[in-house]
Coordinates of C-alpha atoms and ligand atoms in Angstrom, one line a residue:
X586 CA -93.8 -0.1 22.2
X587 CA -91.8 0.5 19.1
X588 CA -90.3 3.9 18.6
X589 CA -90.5 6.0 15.4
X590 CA -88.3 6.0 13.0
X591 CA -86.0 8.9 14.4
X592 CA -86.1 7.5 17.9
X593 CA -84.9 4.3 15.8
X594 CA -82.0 6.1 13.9
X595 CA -80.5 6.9 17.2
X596 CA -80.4 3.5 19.3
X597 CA -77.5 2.0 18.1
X598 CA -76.1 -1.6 19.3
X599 CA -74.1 -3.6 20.6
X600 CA -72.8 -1.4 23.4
X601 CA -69.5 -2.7 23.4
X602 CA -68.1 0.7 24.7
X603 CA -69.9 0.0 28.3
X604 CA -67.2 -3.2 28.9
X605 CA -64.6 -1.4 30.9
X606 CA -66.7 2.1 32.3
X607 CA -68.2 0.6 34.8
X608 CA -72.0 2.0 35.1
X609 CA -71.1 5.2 32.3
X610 CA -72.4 4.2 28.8
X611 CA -71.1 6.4 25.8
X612 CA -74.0 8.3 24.2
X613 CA -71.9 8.4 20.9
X614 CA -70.7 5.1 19.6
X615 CA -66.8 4.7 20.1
X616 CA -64.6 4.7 17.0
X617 CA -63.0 0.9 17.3
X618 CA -60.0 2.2 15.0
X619 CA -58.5 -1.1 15.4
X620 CA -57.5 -3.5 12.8
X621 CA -57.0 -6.3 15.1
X622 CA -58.1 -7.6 18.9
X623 CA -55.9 -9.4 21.1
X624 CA -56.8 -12.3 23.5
X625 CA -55.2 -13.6 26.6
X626 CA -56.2 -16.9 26.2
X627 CA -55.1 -18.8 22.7
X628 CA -58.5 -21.5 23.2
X629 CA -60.7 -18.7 23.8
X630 CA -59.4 -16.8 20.4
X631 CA -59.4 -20.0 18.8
X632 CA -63.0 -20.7 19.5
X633 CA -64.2 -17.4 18.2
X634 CA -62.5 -18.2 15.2
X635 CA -63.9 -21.4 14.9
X636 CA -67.5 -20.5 15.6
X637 CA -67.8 -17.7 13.2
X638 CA -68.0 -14.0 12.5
X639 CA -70.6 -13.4 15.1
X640 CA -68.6 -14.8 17.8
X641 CA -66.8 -11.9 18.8
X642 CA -64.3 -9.2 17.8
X643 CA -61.1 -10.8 16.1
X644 CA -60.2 -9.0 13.0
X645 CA -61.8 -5.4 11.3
X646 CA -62.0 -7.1 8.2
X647 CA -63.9 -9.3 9.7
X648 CA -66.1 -7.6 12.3
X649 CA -65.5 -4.2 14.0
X650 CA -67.9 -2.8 17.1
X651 CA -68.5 0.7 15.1
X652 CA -69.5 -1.0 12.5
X653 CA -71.6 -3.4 13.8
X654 CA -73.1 -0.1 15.7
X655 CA -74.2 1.0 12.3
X656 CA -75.3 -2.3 11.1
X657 CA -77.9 -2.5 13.7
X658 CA -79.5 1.0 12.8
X659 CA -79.8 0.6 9.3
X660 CA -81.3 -2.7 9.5
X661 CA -83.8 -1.9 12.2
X662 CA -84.8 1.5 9.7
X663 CA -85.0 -1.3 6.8
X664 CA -86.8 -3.8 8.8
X665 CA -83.8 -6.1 8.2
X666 CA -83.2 -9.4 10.3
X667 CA -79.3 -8.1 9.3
X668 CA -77.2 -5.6 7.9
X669 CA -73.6 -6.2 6.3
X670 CA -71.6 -2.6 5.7
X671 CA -68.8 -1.9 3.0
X672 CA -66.3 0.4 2.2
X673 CA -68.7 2.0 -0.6
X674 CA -71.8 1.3 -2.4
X675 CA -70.4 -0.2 -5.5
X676 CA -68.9 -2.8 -2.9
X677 CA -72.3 -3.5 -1.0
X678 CA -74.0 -3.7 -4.8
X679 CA -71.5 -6.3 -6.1
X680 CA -70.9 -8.5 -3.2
X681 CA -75.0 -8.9 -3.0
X682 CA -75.2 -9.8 -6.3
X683 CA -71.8 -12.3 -6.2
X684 CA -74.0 -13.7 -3.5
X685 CA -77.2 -14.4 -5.0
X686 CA -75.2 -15.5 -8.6
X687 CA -73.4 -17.5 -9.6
X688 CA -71.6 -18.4 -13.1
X689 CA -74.0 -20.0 -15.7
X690 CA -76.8 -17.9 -13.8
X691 CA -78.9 -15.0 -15.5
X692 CA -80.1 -11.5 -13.6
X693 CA -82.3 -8.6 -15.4
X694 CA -81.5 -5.1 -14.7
X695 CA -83.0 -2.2 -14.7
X696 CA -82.6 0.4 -17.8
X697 CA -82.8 3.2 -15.0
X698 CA -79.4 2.7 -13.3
X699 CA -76.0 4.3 -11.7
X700 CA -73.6 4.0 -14.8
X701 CA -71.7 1.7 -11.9
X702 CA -74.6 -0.8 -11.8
X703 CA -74.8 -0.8 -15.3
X704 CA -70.8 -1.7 -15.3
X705 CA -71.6 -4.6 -12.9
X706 CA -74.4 -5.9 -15.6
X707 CA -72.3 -5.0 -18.9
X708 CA -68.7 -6.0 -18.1
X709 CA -68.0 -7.7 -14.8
X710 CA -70.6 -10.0 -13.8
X711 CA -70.3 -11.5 -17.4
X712 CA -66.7 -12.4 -16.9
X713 CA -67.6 -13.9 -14.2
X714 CA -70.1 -16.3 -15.9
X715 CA -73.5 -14.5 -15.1
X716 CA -75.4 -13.7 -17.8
X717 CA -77.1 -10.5 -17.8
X718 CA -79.9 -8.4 -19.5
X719 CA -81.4 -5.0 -19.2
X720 CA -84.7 -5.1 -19.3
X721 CA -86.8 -3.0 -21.6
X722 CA -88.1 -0.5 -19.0
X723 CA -88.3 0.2 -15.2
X724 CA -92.3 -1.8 -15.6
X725 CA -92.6 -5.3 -13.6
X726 CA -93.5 -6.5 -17.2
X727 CA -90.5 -6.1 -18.9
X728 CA -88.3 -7.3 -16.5
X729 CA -90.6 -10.3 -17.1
X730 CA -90.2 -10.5 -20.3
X731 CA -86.3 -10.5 -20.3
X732 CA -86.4 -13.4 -17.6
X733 CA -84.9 -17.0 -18.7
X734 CA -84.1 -20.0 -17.6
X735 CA -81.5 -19.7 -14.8
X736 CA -83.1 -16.1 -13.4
X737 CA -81.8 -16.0 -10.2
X738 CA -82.0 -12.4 -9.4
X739 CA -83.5 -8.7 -10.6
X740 CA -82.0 -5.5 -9.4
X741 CA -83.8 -1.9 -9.7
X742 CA -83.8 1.1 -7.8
X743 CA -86.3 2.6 -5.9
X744 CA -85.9 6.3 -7.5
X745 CA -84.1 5.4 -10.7
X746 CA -81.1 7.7 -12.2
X747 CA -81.6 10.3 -14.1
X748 CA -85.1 10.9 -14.6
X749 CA -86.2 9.7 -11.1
X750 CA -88.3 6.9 -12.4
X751 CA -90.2 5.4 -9.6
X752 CA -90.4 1.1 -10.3
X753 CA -93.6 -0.7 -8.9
X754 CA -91.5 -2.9 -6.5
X755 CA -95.1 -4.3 -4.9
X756 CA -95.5 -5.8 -8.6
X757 CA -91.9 -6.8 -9.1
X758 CA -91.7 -8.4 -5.8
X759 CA -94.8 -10.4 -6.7
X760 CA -93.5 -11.6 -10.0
X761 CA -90.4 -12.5 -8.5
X762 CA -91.5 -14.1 -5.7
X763 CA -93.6 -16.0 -7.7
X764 CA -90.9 -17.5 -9.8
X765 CA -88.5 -17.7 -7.3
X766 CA -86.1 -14.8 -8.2
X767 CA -84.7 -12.6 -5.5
X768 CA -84.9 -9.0 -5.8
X769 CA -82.4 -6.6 -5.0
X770 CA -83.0 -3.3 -4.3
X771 CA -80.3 -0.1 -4.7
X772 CA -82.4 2.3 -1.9
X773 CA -80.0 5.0 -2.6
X774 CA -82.2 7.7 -3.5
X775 CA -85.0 7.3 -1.4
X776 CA -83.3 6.5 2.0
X777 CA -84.9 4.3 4.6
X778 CA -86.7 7.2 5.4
X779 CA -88.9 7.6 1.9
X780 CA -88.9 3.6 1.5
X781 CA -88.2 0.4 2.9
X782 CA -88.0 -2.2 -0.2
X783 CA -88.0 -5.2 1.9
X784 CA -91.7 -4.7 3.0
X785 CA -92.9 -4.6 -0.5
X786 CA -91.2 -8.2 -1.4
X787 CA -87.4 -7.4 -2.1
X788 CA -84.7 -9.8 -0.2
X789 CA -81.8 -7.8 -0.4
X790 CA -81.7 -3.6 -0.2
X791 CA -78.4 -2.3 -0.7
X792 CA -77.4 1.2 0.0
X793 CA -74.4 4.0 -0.9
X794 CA -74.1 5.9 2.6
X795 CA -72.2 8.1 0.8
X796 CA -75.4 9.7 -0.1
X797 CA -78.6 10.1 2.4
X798 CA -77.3 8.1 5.2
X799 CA -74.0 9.7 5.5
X800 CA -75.4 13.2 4.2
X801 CA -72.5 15.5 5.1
X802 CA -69.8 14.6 1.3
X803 CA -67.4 13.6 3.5
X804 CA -67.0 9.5 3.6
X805 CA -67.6 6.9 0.7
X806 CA -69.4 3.7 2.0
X807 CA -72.5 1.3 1.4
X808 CA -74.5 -1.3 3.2
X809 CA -76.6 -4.0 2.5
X810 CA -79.7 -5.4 4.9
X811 CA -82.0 -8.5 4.3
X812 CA -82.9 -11.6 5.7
X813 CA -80.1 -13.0 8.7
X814 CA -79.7 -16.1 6.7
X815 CA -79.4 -14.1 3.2
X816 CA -77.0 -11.4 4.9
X817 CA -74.9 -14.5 6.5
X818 CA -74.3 -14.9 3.3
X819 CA -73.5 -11.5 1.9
X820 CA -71.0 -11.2 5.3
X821 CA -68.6 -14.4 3.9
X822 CA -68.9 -12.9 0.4
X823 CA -67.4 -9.8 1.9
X824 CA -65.1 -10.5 4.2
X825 CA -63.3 -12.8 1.2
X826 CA -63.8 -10.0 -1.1
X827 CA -62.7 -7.8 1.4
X828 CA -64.3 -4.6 0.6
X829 CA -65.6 -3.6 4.6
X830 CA -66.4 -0.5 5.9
X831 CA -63.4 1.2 7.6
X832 CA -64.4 1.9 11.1
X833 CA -64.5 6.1 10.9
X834 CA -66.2 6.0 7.5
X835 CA -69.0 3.8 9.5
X836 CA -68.7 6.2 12.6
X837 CA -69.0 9.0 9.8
X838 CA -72.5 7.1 8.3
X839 CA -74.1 6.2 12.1
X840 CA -73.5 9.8 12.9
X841 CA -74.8 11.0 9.3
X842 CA -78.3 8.6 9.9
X843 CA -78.8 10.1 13.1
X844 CA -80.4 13.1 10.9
X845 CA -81.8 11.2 8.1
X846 CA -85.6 12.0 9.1
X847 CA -84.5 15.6 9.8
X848 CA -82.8 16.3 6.4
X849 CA -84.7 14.6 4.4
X850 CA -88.1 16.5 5.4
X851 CA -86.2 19.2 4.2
X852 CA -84.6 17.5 1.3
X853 CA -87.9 16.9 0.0
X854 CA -89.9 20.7 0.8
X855 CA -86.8 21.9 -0.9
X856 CA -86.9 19.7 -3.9
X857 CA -91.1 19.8 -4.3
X858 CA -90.4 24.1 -4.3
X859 CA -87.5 23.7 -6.8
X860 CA -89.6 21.5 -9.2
X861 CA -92.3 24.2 -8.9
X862 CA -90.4 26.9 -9.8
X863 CA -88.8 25.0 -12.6
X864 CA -92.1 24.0 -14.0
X865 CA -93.0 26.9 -14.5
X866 CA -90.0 29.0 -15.8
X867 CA -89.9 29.4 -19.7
X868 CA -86.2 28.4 -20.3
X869 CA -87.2 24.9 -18.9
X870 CA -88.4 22.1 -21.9
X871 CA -89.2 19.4 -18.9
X872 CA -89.3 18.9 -15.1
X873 CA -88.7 15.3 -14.1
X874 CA -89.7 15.0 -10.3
X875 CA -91.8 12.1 -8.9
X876 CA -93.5 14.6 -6.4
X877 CA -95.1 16.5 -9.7
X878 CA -98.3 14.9 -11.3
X879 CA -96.6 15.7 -14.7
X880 CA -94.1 12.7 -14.1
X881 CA -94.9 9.5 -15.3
X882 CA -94.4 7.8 -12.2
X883 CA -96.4 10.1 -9.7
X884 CA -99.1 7.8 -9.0
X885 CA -96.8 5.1 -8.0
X886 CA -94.6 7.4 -6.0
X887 CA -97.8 8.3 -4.0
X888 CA -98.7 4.7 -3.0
X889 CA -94.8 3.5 -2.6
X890 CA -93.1 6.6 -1.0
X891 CA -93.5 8.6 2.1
X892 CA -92.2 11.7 0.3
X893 CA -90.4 12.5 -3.3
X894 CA -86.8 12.8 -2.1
X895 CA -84.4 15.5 -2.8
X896 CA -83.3 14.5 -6.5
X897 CA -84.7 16.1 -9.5
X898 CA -83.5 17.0 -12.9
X899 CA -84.9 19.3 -15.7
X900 CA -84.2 19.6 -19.4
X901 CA -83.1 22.9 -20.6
X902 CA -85.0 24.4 -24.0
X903 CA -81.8 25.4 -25.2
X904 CA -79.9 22.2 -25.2
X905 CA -76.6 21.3 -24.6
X906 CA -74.8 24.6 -24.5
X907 CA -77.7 25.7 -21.9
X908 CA -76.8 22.9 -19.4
X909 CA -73.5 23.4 -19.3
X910 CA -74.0 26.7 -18.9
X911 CA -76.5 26.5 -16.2
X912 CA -74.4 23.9 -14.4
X913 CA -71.4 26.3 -14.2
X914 CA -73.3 29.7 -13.8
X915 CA -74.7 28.5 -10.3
X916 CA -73.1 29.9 -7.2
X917 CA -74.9 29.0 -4.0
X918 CA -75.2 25.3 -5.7
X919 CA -72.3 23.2 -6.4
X920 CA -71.2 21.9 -9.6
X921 CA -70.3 18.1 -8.8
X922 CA -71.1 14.5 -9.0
X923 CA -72.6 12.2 -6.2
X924 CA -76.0 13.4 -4.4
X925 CA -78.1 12.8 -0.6
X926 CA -75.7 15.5 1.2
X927 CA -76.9 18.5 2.9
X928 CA -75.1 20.8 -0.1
X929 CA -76.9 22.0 -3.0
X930 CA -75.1 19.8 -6.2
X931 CA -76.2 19.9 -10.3
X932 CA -74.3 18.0 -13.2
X933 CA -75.2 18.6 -16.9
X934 CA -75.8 14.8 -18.2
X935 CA -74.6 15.2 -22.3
X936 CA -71.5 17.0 -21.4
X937 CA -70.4 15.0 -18.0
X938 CA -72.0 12.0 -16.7
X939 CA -73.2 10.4 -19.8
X940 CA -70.7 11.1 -22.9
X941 CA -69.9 7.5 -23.2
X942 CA -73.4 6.8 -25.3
X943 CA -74.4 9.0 -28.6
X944 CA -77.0 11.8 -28.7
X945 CA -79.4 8.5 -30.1
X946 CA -78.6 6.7 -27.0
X947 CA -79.4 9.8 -24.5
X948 CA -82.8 10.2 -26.2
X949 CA -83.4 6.4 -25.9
X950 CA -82.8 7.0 -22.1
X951 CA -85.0 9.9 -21.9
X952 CA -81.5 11.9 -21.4
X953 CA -82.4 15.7 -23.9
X954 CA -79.3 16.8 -24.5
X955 CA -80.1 20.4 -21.9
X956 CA -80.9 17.9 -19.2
X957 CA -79.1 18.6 -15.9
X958 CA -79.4 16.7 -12.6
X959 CA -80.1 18.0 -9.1
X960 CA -79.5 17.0 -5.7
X961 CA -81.2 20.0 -3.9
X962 CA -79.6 20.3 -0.6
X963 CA -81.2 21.4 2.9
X964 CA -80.2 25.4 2.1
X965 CA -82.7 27.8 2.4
X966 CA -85.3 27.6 0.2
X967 CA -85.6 31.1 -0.9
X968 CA -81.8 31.2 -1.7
X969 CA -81.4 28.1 -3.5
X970 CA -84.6 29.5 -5.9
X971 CA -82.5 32.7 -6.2
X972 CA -79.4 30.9 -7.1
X973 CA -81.0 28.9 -9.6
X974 CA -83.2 32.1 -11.2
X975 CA -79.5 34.2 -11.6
X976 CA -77.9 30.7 -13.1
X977 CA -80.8 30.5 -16.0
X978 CA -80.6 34.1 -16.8
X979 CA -76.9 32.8 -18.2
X980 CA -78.7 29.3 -19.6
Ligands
PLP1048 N1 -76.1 3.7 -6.2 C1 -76.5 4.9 -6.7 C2 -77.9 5.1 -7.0 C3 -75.5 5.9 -6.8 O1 -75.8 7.1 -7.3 C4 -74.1 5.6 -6.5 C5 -73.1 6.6 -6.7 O2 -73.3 7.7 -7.1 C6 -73.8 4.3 -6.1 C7 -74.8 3.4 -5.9 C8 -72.4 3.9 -5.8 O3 -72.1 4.4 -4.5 P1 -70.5 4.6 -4.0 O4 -70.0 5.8 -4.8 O5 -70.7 4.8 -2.6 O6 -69.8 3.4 -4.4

């Protein structure tokens, strides 16, 4: 029988902790905080060296029980054949995509990105020979359209940042597929819970368990799950690039995923009463929320998502000034960047997260200049409305 997806998030594997208990099994994974296992026998080392990273515990950089603990769940929620973690999602991102491409090939991005993707397509993976382009919008037609010979790869994410644009990844898949062209798929936003990429024709899903998975603000990591062969792959990439997961940071991430379903039913009630009450207050311009029928995506949210998600943002009437004052009159909420934890957090894009580009560019990204962006947390509804009705009196 296969178990549902919270009965999933809590059988983790290999047991390794059993070896020397006798019949007592841990019920929480064992932190393996060791850089390095030692061997009695020099042939027997030498063999699991020989025969590969699956062999057996030799090195953390390498291999680490804890994280392979984790490795199992998130694959199994993904539907992965295998799972690779890292130290953060930026690592899990790049070390996909140095596995898929290499110099003289070409990848098409996603307009609707983490400014750290967009680094990956503007700066680094050109120096390193891959051409890039960003494709003309978040539609399966446009990245199309920006495809050339040598397209290797696209990369989009499920709920894009800021305006929570929701791709068709059924279509993209297809068109990809089609031509041979791998997806890749930052799952951030939605969580394993809201999405699984892989089913709906991407290879590799990549995700920052900083956010949902971890849950909690309290560890930076990522992971990346796809096909054994593709994710053999990945694994060399990373263990010569060497950005792995630290064994408590993957502890922190299994323990954080053991409540994904739990938080993010919550996560999204929250989110779907906050865009409500936004929607309808007269300081707010614009409510971007894929769980709203005023959003452009809605209707592909509802056929590609098992619920919104917890990220939101809203463009204030008043503009700038009114963001930034919103952003720091809040008190229950928290004024911060990154998102997917259990607090409460809002950042005013013009005046924070997206300076680098002109107010032309902004607009061009669907960025107003009042827009501020919201992770709502798994507080009390009624609170977190309150907190946000006293903030926009100040707006
Ligand atoms: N992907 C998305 C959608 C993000 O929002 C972020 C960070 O905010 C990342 C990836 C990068 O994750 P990390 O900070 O764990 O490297």
């Amino acid at each position: 029988m296969t178990h549902g997806f919270t009965t999933r998030s809590l059988r983790w594997g290999p047991d390794e902790g059993r070896r020397d208990l006798g019949p007592a099994e841990p019920v929480a994974v064992p932190i393996y905080q060791a850089s390095t296992f030692a061997f009695p026998c020099a042939e027997e080392l030498a063999e699991i060296i020989r025969s590969g990273h699956d062999a057996g515990y030799v090195y953390s950089r390498w291999h680490n029980p804890t994280r392979a603990a984790l490795e199992s769940v998130v694959a199994d929620l993904e539907g992965a054949g295998a799972a690779v973690s890292f130290s953060s999602g930026m690592a899990a991102i790049t070390t996909s995509l140095a596995a898929v491409a290499r110099s003289g090939d070409h990848v098409v991005f996603s307009p609707d990105l983490y400014g750290g993707s967009f680094a990956v397509a503007r700066k680094i993976l050109p120096r390193w020979g891959v051409r890039t382009t960003i494709a003309g919008s978040h539609r399966a037609e446009d990245f199309v359209a920006a495809m050339e010979d040598g397209t290797v790869a696209c990369f989009a994410e499920t709920i894009g940042n800021p305006t929570v644009s929701v791709p068709d990844l059924s279509a993209l898949g297809a068109e990809c597929r089609s031509r041979g062209v791998r997806l890749v798929v930052d799952n951030t936003f939605a969580s394993p819970y809201l999405c699984n990429p892989l089913s709906l024709g991407a290879d590799i899903v990549a995700h920052s368990t900083t956010k949902y998975l971890g849950g909690h603000h309290d560890l930076i990591g990522g992971v990346a799950c796809g096909s054994r062969e593709l994710m053999d792959e990945v694994r060399e990439m990373s263990v010569d690039l060497g950005g792995t997961a630290s064994p408590f940071d993957a502890w922190l991430a299994l323990r954080g995923t053991a409540t994904l379903a739990l938080r993010m039913e919550r996560h999204c009630s929250n989110a779907l009463q906050v865009a409500g009450y936004l929607e309808g207050h007269p300081k707010v311009a614009r409510v971007w929320y894929p769980g709203l029928p005023s959003h452009p995506d809605h209707r592909t949210a509802m056929s590609m998502l098992r619920g919104f998600g917890g990220m939101l943002a809203f463009e204030l009437a008043d503009g700038l000034d009114a963001g930034r004052r919103f952003t720091e009159g809040v008190r229950l909420a928290k004024m911060a960047p990154s998102l997917g934890g259990v607090h409460t957090l809002v950042i005013h894009a013009a005046s924070v997260t997206h300076t680098q580009l002109t107010p032309e560019e902004r607009a061009s990204a669907g960025i107003g200049e009042g827009l501020v962006r919201v992770s709502v947390g798994i507080e009390d509804p009624e609170d977190l409305l309150h907190d946000f009705e006293q903030a926009l009196k100040s707006a």
